[in-house]
Amino acid sequence: MNTDPPMAKETATDGPADAAVAALPTQAAAIMDGISALAAKLPFPVTVACATRPLSLNSLSQIEHAYLRDLGSGPRRKQWRLGRAALARLFAADRPPPGSAGTPQQAQWSLCHTDDLAIAVATTERNLAIGVDIEAPPGPSERSRRLFLSDREQRWLGMLPASTRQSATNRLWALKEAAYKSVPVPQTVVLRDFRLRTACLEHGVADCATAPGSSCFYLTDDVAGTAFALAYCRLQADAAPGPIAKKA
């Protein structure tokens, strides 16, 4: 758990990071802008960083090299290095140790990635935990919906027009993944345990059915079918998630 992240100067939530974002592929830049726009709606400061190229081997520490060797071969190596690149932009040389990136229940920062894009977010608010997730097309299949949606959520999804159902499915997956990362709950908790209070994809509160008192506030959006979500949880036991609020 990171306690006081040193923020990267070139990344912020109140607009694209100028040259850094301008150099991104069009789709990645649009997703970065979208997540930054969601972060700007939160009532506390959030820093966003992204990467479309894996962190170079020369930039890895000895510990990171050892971790990479343990990953073996295959696409996971590239995805892990993508994540390290996003964390390097966010935290510079003081990035979190290998093995902690991308795991659930990370207070202060969170990481997610597709095959070609990694996004990392962080906040200096000590009493908050934050989560981020991306879900690229095609997303979860119809058969897998029962694994992460409640019966009520499945019925609501089935009432949507067929043309928007898959996009909504992707956003539901992303928001539940973000919620899972943001709420300090036992490892036995699964995505289906998070239940939306209202049938609203854009923003709302998700409660963890198997961990009473564990709730988070979420926001979602999508770009050309790629869904993304932010979620946060207040770490005090008696504090409930707050409404969307613009920062001054």
PDB file of C-alpha atoms in Angstrom:
ATOM      1  CA  MET A   1       0.000   0.000   0.000  1.00  0.00           C
ATOM      2  CA  ASN A   2       1.490   3.295  -1.019  1.00  0.00           C
ATOM      3  CA  THR A   3       1.056   6.080   1.514  1.00  0.00           C
ATOM      4  CA  ASP A   4       2.260   9.310  -0.058  1.00  0.00           C
ATOM      5  CA  PRO A   5       2.830   9.129  -3.823  1.00  0.00           C
ATOM      6  CA  PRO A   6       5.180  11.709  -5.356  1.00  0.00           C
ATOM      7  CA  MET A   7       3.159  12.948  -8.322  1.00  0.00           C
ATOM      8  CA  ALA A   8       4.582  13.159 -11.823  1.00  0.00           C
ATOM      9  CA  LYS A   9       4.541  16.779 -12.913  1.00  0.00           C
ATOM     10  CA  GLU A  10       3.560  16.060 -16.502  1.00  0.00           C
ATOM     11  CA  THR A  11       0.275  14.356 -15.634  1.00  0.00           C
ATOM     12  CA  ALA A  12      -2.848  15.975 -14.211  1.00  0.00           C
ATOM     13  CA  THR A  13      -6.599  15.523 -14.168  1.00  0.00           C
ATOM     14  CA  ASP A  14      -7.657  18.957 -15.346  1.00  0.00           C
ATOM     15  CA  GLY A  15      -6.638  18.507 -18.950  1.00  0.00           C
ATOM     16  CA  PRO A  16      -4.456  16.371 -21.255  1.00  0.00           C
ATOM     17  CA  ALA A  17      -0.756  16.372 -20.503  1.00  0.00           C
ATOM     18  CA  ASP A  18      -0.082  18.448 -23.605  1.00  0.00           C
ATOM     19  CA  ALA A  19       2.850  17.006 -25.562  1.00  0.00           C
ATOM     20  CA  ALA A  20       2.754  13.664 -23.745  1.00  0.00           C
ATOM     21  CA  VAL A  21      -0.888  13.068 -24.654  1.00  0.00           C
ATOM     22  CA  ALA A  22      -0.541  14.593 -28.119  1.00  0.00           C
ATOM     23  CA  ALA A  23       2.097  11.963 -28.933  1.00  0.00           C
ATOM     24  CA  LEU A  24      -0.211   9.079 -28.038  1.00  0.00           C
ATOM     25  CA  PRO A  25      -2.113   7.030 -30.629  1.00  0.00           C
ATOM     26  CA  THR A  26      -5.570   8.510 -31.224  1.00  0.00           C
ATOM     27  CA  GLN A  27      -7.488   5.823 -29.308  1.00  0.00           C
ATOM     28  CA  ALA A  28      -5.098   5.904 -26.346  1.00  0.00           C
ATOM     29  CA  ALA A  29      -5.226   9.706 -26.196  1.00  0.00           C
ATOM     30  CA  ALA A  30      -9.043   9.635 -26.206  1.00  0.00           C
ATOM     31  CA  ILE A  31      -9.095   7.096 -23.353  1.00  0.00           C
ATOM     32  CA  MET A  32      -6.531   9.115 -21.395  1.00  0.00           C
ATOM     33  CA  ASP A  33      -8.639  12.250 -21.873  1.00  0.00           C
ATOM     34  CA  GLY A  34     -11.773  10.336 -20.825  1.00  0.00           C
ATOM     35  CA  ILE A  35     -10.250   8.999 -17.615  1.00  0.00           C
ATOM     36  CA  SER A  36      -8.804  12.434 -16.832  1.00  0.00           C
ATOM     37  CA  ALA A  37     -12.280  13.929 -17.326  1.00  0.00           C
ATOM     38  CA  LEU A  38     -13.763  11.410 -14.870  1.00  0.00           C
ATOM     39  CA  ALA A  39     -10.997  12.125 -12.369  1.00  0.00           C
ATOM     40  CA  ALA A  40     -11.698  15.852 -12.609  1.00  0.00           C
ATOM     41  CA  LYS A  41     -15.232  15.183 -11.311  1.00  0.00           C
ATOM     42  CA  LEU A  42     -13.978  13.647  -8.073  1.00  0.00           C
ATOM     43  CA  PRO A  43     -13.941  15.772  -4.890  1.00  0.00           C
ATOM     44  CA  PHE A  44     -10.197  15.254  -4.344  1.00  0.00           C
ATOM     45  CA  PRO A  45      -7.067  15.585  -6.514  1.00  0.00           C
ATOM     46  CA  VAL A  46      -6.146  12.638  -8.713  1.00  0.00           C
ATOM     47  CA  THR A  47      -3.112  12.273 -10.953  1.00  0.00           C
ATOM     48  CA  VAL A  48      -3.362  10.176 -14.124  1.00  0.00           C
ATOM     49  CA  ALA A  49      -0.515   8.707 -16.186  1.00  0.00           C
ATOM     50  CA  CYS A  50      -0.515   6.360 -19.162  1.00  0.00           C
ATOM     51  CA  ALA A  51       1.898   4.369 -21.304  1.00  0.00           C
ATOM     52  CA  THR A  52       1.634   2.756 -24.726  1.00  0.00           C
ATOM     53  CA  ARG A  53       5.175   1.381 -24.781  1.00  0.00           C
ATOM     54  CA  PRO A  54       6.658  -1.029 -22.243  1.00  0.00           C
ATOM     55  CA  LEU A  55       9.289   0.290 -19.869  1.00  0.00           C
ATOM     56  CA  SER A  56      12.699  -0.358 -21.444  1.00  0.00           C
ATOM     57  CA  LEU A  57      14.771  -3.208 -20.061  1.00  0.00           C
ATOM     58  CA  ASN A  58      17.548  -0.748 -19.273  1.00  0.00           C
ATOM     59  CA  SER A  59      15.185   1.201 -17.012  1.00  0.00           C
ATOM     60  CA  LEU A  60      14.228  -1.796 -14.879  1.00  0.00           C
ATOM     61  CA  SER A  61      15.732  -2.191 -11.442  1.00  0.00           C
ATOM     62  CA  GLN A  62      17.413  -5.419 -10.378  1.00  0.00           C
ATOM     63  CA  ILE A  63      14.297  -6.385  -8.448  1.00  0.00           C
ATOM     64  CA  GLU A  64      12.135  -5.687 -11.506  1.00  0.00           C
ATOM     65  CA  HIS A  65      14.451  -7.766 -13.729  1.00  0.00           C
ATOM     66  CA  ALA A  66      14.122 -10.671 -11.301  1.00  0.00           C
ATOM     67  CA  TYR A  67      10.342 -10.337 -11.265  1.00  0.00           C
ATOM     68  CA  LEU A  68      10.240 -10.214 -15.073  1.00  0.00           C
ATOM     69  CA  ARG A  69      12.276 -13.427 -15.322  1.00  0.00           C
ATOM     70  CA  ASP A  70       9.781 -15.168 -13.064  1.00  0.00           C
ATOM     71  CA  LEU A  71       6.958 -14.236 -15.442  1.00  0.00           C
ATOM     72  CA  GLY A  72       8.391 -16.551 -18.098  1.00  0.00           C
ATOM     73  CA  SER A  73       7.433 -15.935 -21.726  1.00  0.00           C
ATOM     74  CA  GLY A  74       4.259 -14.728 -23.407  1.00  0.00           C
ATOM     75  CA  PRO A  75       2.135 -11.550 -23.589  1.00  0.00           C
ATOM     76  CA  ARG A  76       2.078 -11.105 -19.819  1.00  0.00           C
ATOM     77  CA  ARG A  77       5.671  -9.826 -19.944  1.00  0.00           C
ATOM     78  CA  LYS A  78       4.742  -6.952 -22.258  1.00  0.00           C
ATOM     79  CA  GLN A  79       1.637  -6.109 -20.230  1.00  0.00           C
ATOM     80  CA  TRP A  80       3.644  -6.048 -17.009  1.00  0.00           C
ATOM     81  CA  ARG A  81       6.259  -3.739 -18.541  1.00  0.00           C
ATOM     82  CA  LEU A  82       3.463  -1.519 -19.863  1.00  0.00           C
ATOM     83  CA  GLY A  83       2.195  -1.213 -16.318  1.00  0.00           C
ATOM     84  CA  ARG A  84       5.689  -0.418 -15.043  1.00  0.00           C
ATOM     85  CA  ALA A  85       5.973   2.337 -17.677  1.00  0.00           C
ATOM     86  CA  ALA A  86       2.708   3.934 -16.510  1.00  0.00           C
ATOM     87  CA  LEU A  87       3.871   3.741 -12.887  1.00  0.00           C
ATOM     88  CA  ALA A  88       7.226   5.244 -13.865  1.00  0.00           C
ATOM     89  CA  ARG A  89       5.387   8.232 -15.350  1.00  0.00           C
ATOM     90  CA  LEU A  90       3.268   8.524 -12.227  1.00  0.00           C
ATOM     91  CA  PHE A  91       5.909   8.006  -9.532  1.00  0.00           C
ATOM     92  CA  ALA A  92       9.193   8.556 -11.424  1.00  0.00           C
ATOM     93  CA  ALA A  93      12.002   6.527  -9.804  1.00  0.00           C
ATOM     94  CA  ASP A  94       9.967   5.875  -6.648  1.00  0.00           C
ATOM     95  CA  ARG A  95       7.533   3.440  -8.277  1.00  0.00           C
ATOM     96  CA  PRO A  96       5.957   0.697  -6.153  1.00  0.00           C
ATOM     97  CA  PRO A  97       7.805  -2.627  -5.909  1.00  0.00           C
ATOM     98  CA  PRO A  98       7.050  -5.457  -8.363  1.00  0.00           C
ATOM     99  CA  GLY A  99       4.230  -7.733  -7.340  1.00  0.00           C
ATOM    100  CA  SER A 100       2.126  -4.956  -5.850  1.00  0.00           C
ATOM    101  CA  ALA A 101       1.139  -3.358  -9.171  1.00  0.00           C
ATOM    102  CA  GLY A 102      -2.326  -4.329 -10.339  1.00  0.00           C
ATOM    103  CA  THR A 103      -3.343  -6.167  -7.183  1.00  0.00           C
ATOM    104  CA  PRO A 104      -6.601  -5.357  -5.396  1.00  0.00           C
ATOM    105  CA  GLN A 105      -7.091  -3.212  -2.308  1.00  0.00           C
ATOM    106  CA  GLN A 106      -4.425  -0.640  -3.206  1.00  0.00           C
ATOM    107  CA  ALA A 107      -4.993   2.499  -1.183  1.00  0.00           C
ATOM    108  CA  GLN A 108      -3.739   5.719  -2.792  1.00  0.00           C
ATOM    109  CA  TRP A 109      -3.015   4.301  -6.299  1.00  0.00           C
ATOM    110  CA  SER A 110      -4.247   1.816  -8.854  1.00  0.00           C
ATOM    111  CA  LEU A 111      -3.221   0.386 -12.224  1.00  0.00           C
ATOM    112  CA  CYS A 112      -4.954  -1.216 -15.194  1.00  0.00           C
ATOM    113  CA  HIS A 113      -4.083  -2.083 -18.788  1.00  0.00           C
ATOM    114  CA  THR A 114      -5.204  -3.471 -22.110  1.00  0.00           C
ATOM    115  CA  ASP A 115      -2.779  -5.155 -24.516  1.00  0.00           C
ATOM    116  CA  ASP A 116      -1.536  -1.781 -25.778  1.00  0.00           C
ATOM    117  CA  LEU A 117      -2.299   0.768 -23.055  1.00  0.00           C
ATOM    118  CA  ALA A 118      -1.665   1.041 -19.318  1.00  0.00           C
ATOM    119  CA  ILE A 119      -3.281   3.638 -17.051  1.00  0.00           C
ATOM    120  CA  ALA A 120      -2.166   4.458 -13.515  1.00  0.00           C
ATOM    121  CA  VAL A 121      -3.947   6.803 -11.097  1.00  0.00           C
ATOM    122  CA  ALA A 122      -3.016   8.095  -7.662  1.00  0.00           C
ATOM    123  CA  THR A 123      -4.203  10.466  -4.972  1.00  0.00           C
ATOM    124  CA  THR A 124      -2.445  11.996  -1.993  1.00  0.00           C
ATOM    125  CA  GLU A 125      -5.612  11.742   0.117  1.00  0.00           C
ATOM    126  CA  ARG A 126      -4.577   9.368   2.902  1.00  0.00           C
ATOM    127  CA  ASN A 127      -8.119   8.392   3.913  1.00  0.00           C
ATOM    128  CA  LEU A 128      -9.101   7.189   0.442  1.00  0.00           C
ATOM    129  CA  ALA A 129      -8.524   4.124  -1.694  1.00  0.00           C
ATOM    130  CA  ILE A 130      -8.899   4.442  -5.469  1.00  0.00           C
ATOM    131  CA  GLY A 131      -9.366   1.969  -8.303  1.00  0.00           C
ATOM    132  CA  VAL A 132      -9.222   2.207 -12.100  1.00  0.00           C
ATOM    133  CA  ASP A 133     -10.045  -0.283 -14.841  1.00  0.00           C
ATOM    134  CA  ILE A 134     -10.306  -0.518 -18.639  1.00  0.00           C
ATOM    135  CA  GLU A 135     -12.278  -3.098 -20.613  1.00  0.00           C
ATOM    136  CA  ALA A 136     -11.607  -3.221 -24.365  1.00  0.00           C
ATOM    137  CA  PRO A 137     -13.861  -4.904 -26.958  1.00  0.00           C
ATOM    138  CA  PRO A 138     -15.146  -7.520 -27.263  1.00  0.00           C
ATOM    139  CA  GLY A 139     -15.442  -7.646 -23.466  1.00  0.00           C
ATOM    140  CA  PRO A 140     -17.195 -10.296 -21.358  1.00  0.00           C
ATOM    141  CA  SER A 141     -19.410 -12.738 -23.206  1.00  0.00           C
ATOM    142  CA  GLU A 142     -23.134 -13.098 -22.554  1.00  0.00           C
ATOM    143  CA  ARG A 143     -22.515 -16.456 -20.871  1.00  0.00           C
ATOM    144  CA  SER A 144     -20.028 -14.937 -18.416  1.00  0.00           C
ATOM    145  CA  ARG A 145     -22.358 -12.172 -17.204  1.00  0.00           C
ATOM    146  CA  ARG A 146     -23.743 -14.338 -14.419  1.00  0.00           C
ATOM    147  CA  LEU A 147     -20.230 -14.561 -12.974  1.00  0.00           C
ATOM    148  CA  PHE A 148     -20.005 -10.834 -12.177  1.00  0.00           C
ATOM    149  CA  LEU A 149     -23.576  -9.493 -12.309  1.00  0.00           C
ATOM    150  CA  SER A 150     -26.347  -9.982  -9.764  1.00  0.00           C
ATOM    151  CA  ASP A 151     -29.696 -11.375 -10.920  1.00  0.00           C
ATOM    152  CA  ARG A 152     -31.190  -7.876 -10.780  1.00  0.00           C
ATOM    153  CA  GLU A 153     -28.341  -6.430 -12.825  1.00  0.00           C
ATOM    154  CA  GLN A 154     -28.694  -9.182 -15.420  1.00  0.00           C
ATOM    155  CA  ARG A 155     -32.415  -8.454 -15.778  1.00  0.00           C
ATOM    156  CA  TRP A 156     -31.720  -4.739 -16.171  1.00  0.00           C
ATOM    157  CA  LEU A 157     -29.042  -5.424 -18.771  1.00  0.00           C
ATOM    158  CA  GLY A 158     -31.442  -7.681 -20.689  1.00  0.00           C
ATOM    159  CA  MET A 159     -33.926  -4.798 -20.954  1.00  0.00           C
ATOM    160  CA  LEU A 160     -31.450  -2.593 -22.815  1.00  0.00           C
ATOM    161  CA  PRO A 161     -31.486  -2.373 -26.635  1.00  0.00           C
ATOM    162  CA  ALA A 162     -29.356  -5.087 -28.205  1.00  0.00           C
ATOM    163  CA  SER A 163     -27.215  -2.423 -29.871  1.00  0.00           C
ATOM    164  CA  THR A 164     -26.046  -1.033 -26.514  1.00  0.00           C
ATOM    165  CA  ARG A 165     -25.987  -4.209 -24.429  1.00  0.00           C
ATOM    166  CA  GLN A 166     -22.350  -5.153 -25.006  1.00  0.00           C
ATOM    167  CA  SER A 167     -21.121  -1.622 -24.346  1.00  0.00           C
ATOM    168  CA  ALA A 168     -23.090  -1.597 -21.093  1.00  0.00           C
ATOM    169  CA  THR A 169     -21.651  -5.015 -20.192  1.00  0.00           C
ATOM    170  CA  ASN A 170     -18.121  -3.699 -20.688  1.00  0.00           C
ATOM    171  CA  ARG A 171     -18.824  -0.694 -18.468  1.00  0.00           C
ATOM    172  CA  LEU A 172     -20.324  -2.894 -15.748  1.00  0.00           C
ATOM    173  CA  TRP A 173     -17.231  -5.087 -15.799  1.00  0.00           C
ATOM    174  CA  ALA A 174     -14.895  -2.080 -15.662  1.00  0.00           C
ATOM    175  CA  LEU A 175     -16.756  -0.422 -12.780  1.00  0.00           C
ATOM    176  CA  LYS A 176     -16.821  -3.635 -10.744  1.00  0.00           C
ATOM    177  CA  GLU A 177     -13.108  -4.195 -11.321  1.00  0.00           C
ATOM    178  CA  ALA A 178     -12.419  -0.602 -10.262  1.00  0.00           C
ATOM    179  CA  ALA A 179     -14.675  -1.076  -7.238  1.00  0.00           C
ATOM    180  CA  TYR A 180     -12.859  -4.282  -6.279  1.00  0.00           C
ATOM    181  CA  LYS A 181      -9.514  -2.462  -6.403  1.00  0.00           C
ATOM    182  CA  SER A 182     -10.782   0.429  -4.300  1.00  0.00           C
ATOM    183  CA  VAL A 183     -12.538  -1.319  -1.411  1.00  0.00           C
ATOM    184  CA  PRO A 184     -10.458  -2.968   1.349  1.00  0.00           C
ATOM    185  CA  VAL A 185     -12.252  -6.314   1.547  1.00  0.00           C
ATOM    186  CA  PRO A 186     -11.212  -9.960   2.128  1.00  0.00           C
ATOM    187  CA  GLN A 187      -9.598 -11.797  -0.791  1.00  0.00           C
ATOM    188  CA  THR A 188     -12.604 -14.139  -0.867  1.00  0.00           C
ATOM    189  CA  VAL A 189     -14.756 -11.332  -2.307  1.00  0.00           C
ATOM    190  CA  VAL A 190     -15.588 -11.647  -6.033  1.00  0.00           C
ATOM    191  CA  LEU A 191     -16.912  -9.131  -8.569  1.00  0.00           C
ATOM    192  CA  ARG A 192     -20.478 -10.410  -8.295  1.00  0.00           C
ATOM    193  CA  ASP A 193     -20.478  -9.377  -4.627  1.00  0.00           C
ATOM    194  CA  PHE A 194     -20.496  -5.716  -5.674  1.00  0.00           C
ATOM    195  CA  ARG A 195     -24.073  -4.542  -6.266  1.00  0.00           C
ATOM    196  CA  LEU A 196     -25.131  -1.269  -7.860  1.00  0.00           C
ATOM    197  CA  ARG A 197     -27.596   0.630  -5.683  1.00  0.00           C
ATOM    198  CA  THR A 198     -29.309   2.065  -8.768  1.00  0.00           C
ATOM    199  CA  ALA A 199     -29.390   1.024 -12.417  1.00  0.00           C
ATOM    200  CA  CYS A 200     -27.049   3.776 -13.547  1.00  0.00           C
ATOM    201  CA  LEU A 201     -23.861   3.211 -15.502  1.00  0.00           C
ATOM    202  CA  GLU A 202     -22.527   6.766 -15.482  1.00  0.00           C
ATOM    203  CA  HIS A 203     -22.060   7.158 -11.731  1.00  0.00           C
ATOM    204  CA  GLY A 204     -23.361   5.817  -8.470  1.00  0.00           C
ATOM    205  CA  VAL A 205     -22.582   3.711  -5.418  1.00  0.00           C
ATOM    206  CA  ALA A 206     -21.675   0.029  -5.352  1.00  0.00           C
ATOM    207  CA  ASP A 207     -22.021  -1.965  -2.131  1.00  0.00           C
ATOM    208  CA  CYS A 208     -20.133  -5.149  -1.341  1.00  0.00           C
ATOM    209  CA  ALA A 209     -22.806  -7.677  -0.349  1.00  0.00           C
ATOM    210  CA  THR A 210     -20.376  -9.973   1.496  1.00  0.00           C
ATOM    211  CA  ALA A 211     -18.574  -7.193   3.384  1.00  0.00           C
ATOM    212  CA  PRO A 212     -21.183  -4.990   5.083  1.00  0.00           C
ATOM    213  CA  GLY A 213     -20.168  -1.359   5.266  1.00  0.00           C
ATOM    214  CA  SER A 214     -17.817  -1.648   2.283  1.00  0.00           C
ATOM    215  CA  SER A 215     -19.129   0.738  -0.371  1.00  0.00           C
ATOM    216  CA  CYS A 216     -17.545   2.795  -3.096  1.00  0.00           C
ATOM    217  CA  PHE A 217     -18.505   5.578  -5.457  1.00  0.00           C
ATOM    218  CA  TYR A 218     -17.904   4.957  -9.182  1.00  0.00           C
ATOM    219  CA  LEU A 219     -17.893   6.814 -12.491  1.00  0.00           C
ATOM    220  CA  THR A 220     -17.699   5.257 -15.968  1.00  0.00           C
ATOM    221  CA  ASP A 221     -17.499   6.200 -19.625  1.00  0.00           C
ATOM    222  CA  ASP A 222     -16.375   4.639 -22.894  1.00  0.00           C
ATOM    223  CA  VAL A 223     -14.550   5.499 -26.110  1.00  0.00           C
ATOM    224  CA  ALA A 224     -15.537   3.526 -29.220  1.00  0.00           C
ATOM    225  CA  GLY A 225     -16.561   0.523 -27.126  1.00  0.00           C
ATOM    226  CA  THR A 226     -13.597   0.588 -24.726  1.00  0.00           C
ATOM    227  CA  ALA A 227     -15.064   1.098 -21.264  1.00  0.00           C
ATOM    228  CA  PHE A 228     -13.214   2.652 -18.354  1.00  0.00           C
ATOM    229  CA  ALA A 229     -14.103   3.365 -14.747  1.00  0.00           C
ATOM    230  CA  LEU A 230     -12.841   5.032 -11.595  1.00  0.00           C
ATOM    231  CA  ALA A 231     -13.965   4.110  -8.104  1.00  0.00           C
ATOM    232  CA  TYR A 232     -13.056   5.321  -4.656  1.00  0.00           C
ATOM    233  CA  CYS A 233     -13.758   4.339  -1.085  1.00  0.00           C
ATOM    234  CA  ARG A 234     -13.338   6.304   2.128  1.00  0.00           C
ATOM    235  CA  LEU A 235     -11.301   4.240   4.542  1.00  0.00           C
ATOM    236  CA  GLN A 236     -13.087   5.386   7.713  1.00  0.00           C
ATOM    237  CA  ALA A 237     -15.638   2.770   8.693  1.00  0.00           C
ATOM    238  CA  ASP A 238     -18.387   5.329   9.285  1.00  0.00           C
ATOM    239  CA  ALA A 239     -17.868   7.357   6.082  1.00  0.00           C
ATOM    240  CA  ALA A 240     -20.076   6.812   3.040  1.00  0.00           C
ATOM    241  CA  PRO A 241     -19.066   7.645  -0.544  1.00  0.00           C
ATOM    242  CA  GLY A 242     -19.851  11.242  -1.461  1.00  0.00           C
ATOM    243  CA  PRO A 243     -21.501  12.773  -4.503  1.00  0.00           C
ATOM    244  CA  ILE A 244     -19.716  13.984  -7.590  1.00  0.00           C
ATOM    245  CA  ALA A 245     -18.196  17.379  -6.949  1.00  0.00           C
ATOM    246  CA  LYS A 246     -16.093  19.687  -9.079  1.00  0.00           C
ATOM    247  CA  LYS A 247     -12.729  20.649  -7.627  1.00  0.00           C
ATOM    248  CA  ALA A 248     -12.056  24.361  -7.247  1.00  0.00           C
TER     249      ALA A 248
END
